Amino acid sequence: MAAICVFCASSRTLDQRWLDLAAETGAELARRGHTLVSGGGCVGMMGALADGARAAGGRTLGVIPQALVDLEVADLRSDELLVTDSMASRKTLMIDKSDAFLTLPGGLGTLDELFEVWTTATLALHAKPMVLIDTDGFYRPLLDWLTTLADQQFLKPAGQDLVTVATTVPEALDALESHLT
């Protein structure tokens, strides 16, 4: 099956519902036979995601910069843990190792990763499917703003259409899988 990269928060202070969403995502990836590619962290949603995948028998591949390993937040239980020299090289390696991208709720780091893969897709540097999970309207203000960008010609409609928006994990994975076959 596919190697699916999931971007999400690593904050330790999140509501339980976000951790549950991450664990559900990891488990569903594993049930469908996919490998989880993640940022290689063991905290927050990132940790719950990897734990959910492993609990359901899935394979995990983490990519983490040495600076975060030094902070002792690396997912040492990952089936494969790749350590990079920087955040930039981490993103590049995550893109290279993945067949598709799924974005869960998150903060600046999550948005940075989403926009990196989205920008590189608009430049035709890859043609890998991307899905954004908009649970409870989490991303609605961002999506509305992006529509404004397109309306004002800062973003081509074709670029906006490169990301599929889903509201549930099964819907998101169905969308990714439909583009992978």
Coordinates of C-alpha atoms in Angstrom, one line a residue:
M1 CA 0.0 0.0 0.0
A2 CA 1.0 3.7 0.3
A3 CA 3.3 5.7 2.5
I4 CA 1.0 8.4 3.8
C5 CA 2.5 11.4 5.6
V6 CA 0.4 13.0 8.3
F7 CA 1.0 16.5 9.5
C8 CA -0.4 17.4 12.9
A9 CA 0.3 19.2 16.2
S10 CA 2.9 18.1 18.7
S11 CA 1.6 20.3 21.5
R12 CA 1.4 18.6 24.9
T13 CA -1.6 20.8 26.0
L14 CA -4.3 19.9 23.6
D15 CA -7.9 18.8 24.3
Q16 CA -8.3 15.0 24.4
R17 CA -10.5 15.1 21.3
W18 CA -7.6 16.1 19.1
L19 CA -5.4 13.3 20.5
D20 CA -8.3 10.9 19.9
L21 CA -8.6 12.1 16.3
A22 CA -4.9 11.5 15.8
A23 CA -5.0 8.0 17.3
E24 CA -8.1 7.2 15.1
T25 CA -6.2 8.4 12.0
G26 CA -3.1 6.3 12.8
A27 CA -5.3 3.2 13.4
E28 CA -7.3 3.7 10.2
L29 CA -4.1 4.1 8.2
A30 CA -2.8 0.8 9.6
R31 CA -6.2 -1.0 9.1
R32 CA -6.0 0.0 5.4
G33 CA -2.4 -1.3 5.1
H34 CA -0.7 2.0 4.7
T35 CA 2.7 3.1 6.3
L36 CA 2.5 6.2 8.5
V37 CA 5.1 8.8 7.7
S38 CA 5.3 11.4 10.5
G39 CA 7.5 14.1 11.9
G40 CA 9.0 11.5 14.2
G41 CA 7.8 13.0 17.5
C42 CA 6.3 11.1 20.5
V43 CA 4.3 13.9 22.0
G44 CA 0.9 15.5 21.3
M45 CA -1.1 14.5 18.3
M46 CA 2.1 13.2 16.6
G47 CA 2.6 10.7 19.4
A48 CA -1.0 9.6 19.5
L49 CA -1.0 9.2 15.7
A50 CA 2.0 6.9 15.8
D51 CA 0.7 5.0 18.8
G52 CA -2.7 4.5 17.1
A53 CA -1.0 3.1 14.0
R54 CA 1.2 0.7 15.9
A55 CA -1.7 -0.4 18.1
A56 CA -3.5 -1.4 14.9
G57 CA -0.5 -3.3 13.5
G58 CA 0.8 -0.5 11.2
R59 CA 4.3 0.4 10.2
T60 CA 5.6 3.8 11.2
L61 CA 8.4 5.9 9.7
G62 CA 9.4 9.0 11.6
V63 CA 11.5 11.9 10.3
I64 CA 12.9 14.2 12.9
P65 CA 15.7 16.8 13.1
Q66 CA 18.6 16.2 15.6
A67 CA 17.6 19.3 17.6
L68 CA 14.3 17.6 18.5
V69 CA 16.0 14.3 19.3
D70 CA 18.2 16.3 21.7
L71 CA 15.0 17.6 23.4
E72 CA 14.0 13.9 23.9
V73 CA 10.8 14.1 21.9
A74 CA 11.7 11.5 19.3
D75 CA 9.5 8.5 18.7
L76 CA 12.1 5.9 19.6
R77 CA 9.5 3.1 19.1
S78 CA 9.1 4.0 15.4
D79 CA 9.8 1.1 13.0
E80 CA 12.2 3.5 11.2
L81 CA 13.4 6.8 12.6
L82 CA 15.4 9.1 10.2
V83 CA 17.3 11.9 11.8
T84 CA 18.0 15.0 9.7
D85 CA 20.2 18.1 10.3
S86 CA 17.4 20.7 10.1
M87 CA 13.7 21.3 9.9
A88 CA 14.0 22.1 6.2
S89 CA 15.7 18.8 5.4
R90 CA 13.1 17.0 7.5
K91 CA 10.3 18.4 5.2
T92 CA 12.2 17.5 2.1
L93 CA 12.8 13.9 3.3
M94 CA 9.1 13.6 4.4
I95 CA 8.0 14.6 0.9
D96 CA 10.4 12.2 -0.7
K97 CA 9.4 9.3 1.5
S98 CA 5.6 9.8 1.0
D99 CA 3.0 8.9 -1.6
A100 CA 0.3 11.2 -0.2
F101 CA -0.3 13.8 2.5
L102 CA -3.0 14.2 5.1
T103 CA -3.2 17.2 7.3
L104 CA -4.9 17.1 10.7
P105 CA -5.5 20.2 12.9
G106 CA -2.3 21.8 14.1
G107 CA -0.5 25.1 14.6
L108 CA 2.4 26.9 12.8
G109 CA 4.5 23.8 12.2
T110 CA 1.5 21.9 10.7
L111 CA 0.7 24.9 8.4
D112 CA 4.3 25.2 7.4
E113 CA 4.3 21.5 6.3
L114 CA 1.0 21.8 4.5
F115 CA 2.0 24.9 2.6
E116 CA 5.4 23.4 1.7
V117 CA 3.7 20.3 0.0
W118 CA 1.0 22.5 -1.5
T119 CA 3.4 25.0 -2.9
T120 CA 5.7 22.4 -4.4
A121 CA 2.6 20.7 -5.9
T122 CA 1.5 24.0 -7.5
L123 CA 5.0 24.2 -9.0
A124 CA 4.6 20.7 -10.4
L125 CA 7.5 19.4 -8.3
H126 CA 5.2 16.5 -7.3
A127 CA 1.8 15.2 -8.1
K128 CA 1.0 13.5 -4.8
P129 CA -2.5 13.8 -3.4
M130 CA -3.2 16.1 -0.4
V131 CA -6.2 16.0 1.9
L132 CA -7.0 18.4 4.7
I133 CA -9.2 17.2 7.5
D134 CA -11.5 20.0 8.6
T135 CA -12.9 18.5 11.7
D136 CA -15.5 20.7 13.4
G137 CA -14.7 23.5 11.0
F138 CA -11.1 23.9 12.4
Y139 CA -9.7 25.0 9.0
R140 CA -12.8 26.9 7.8
P141 CA -11.3 30.4 8.4
L142 CA -8.1 29.4 6.6
L143 CA -10.1 28.0 3.7
D144 CA -12.3 31.1 3.5
W145 CA -9.1 33.2 3.4
L146 CA -7.6 31.1 0.6
T147 CA -10.8 31.5 -1.4
T148 CA -10.3 35.3 -1.0
L149 CA -6.8 34.9 -2.3
A150 CA -8.1 33.0 -5.4
D151 CA -10.8 35.6 -5.9
Q152 CA -8.1 38.3 -5.9
Q153 CA -5.9 36.3 -8.3
F154 CA -3.2 35.6 -5.8
L155 CA -3.9 31.9 -6.0
K156 CA -5.0 30.2 -9.2
P157 CA -8.2 28.1 -8.8
A158 CA -6.2 25.1 -10.1
G159 CA -3.8 25.5 -7.2
Q160 CA -6.6 25.7 -4.7
D161 CA -8.1 22.5 -6.1
L162 CA -4.9 20.5 -5.5
V163 CA -6.0 20.0 -1.8
T164 CA -9.1 18.0 -1.1
V165 CA -11.0 18.9 2.1
A166 CA -12.7 16.2 4.1
T167 CA -14.4 16.2 7.5
T168 CA -13.8 12.7 8.7
V169 CA -10.8 10.3 8.7
P170 CA -12.5 7.6 6.5
E171 CA -13.6 10.3 4.0
A172 CA -10.0 11.7 3.9
L173 CA -8.5 8.3 3.3
D174 CA -11.0 7.4 0.7
A175 CA -10.1 10.6 -1.1
L176 CA -6.3 9.8 -0.9
E177 CA -6.8 6.2 -2.0
S178 CA -8.9 7.3 -5.0
H179 CA -6.0 9.4 -6.2
L180 CA -3.4 6.7 -5.6
T181 CA -4.9 3.9 -7.7

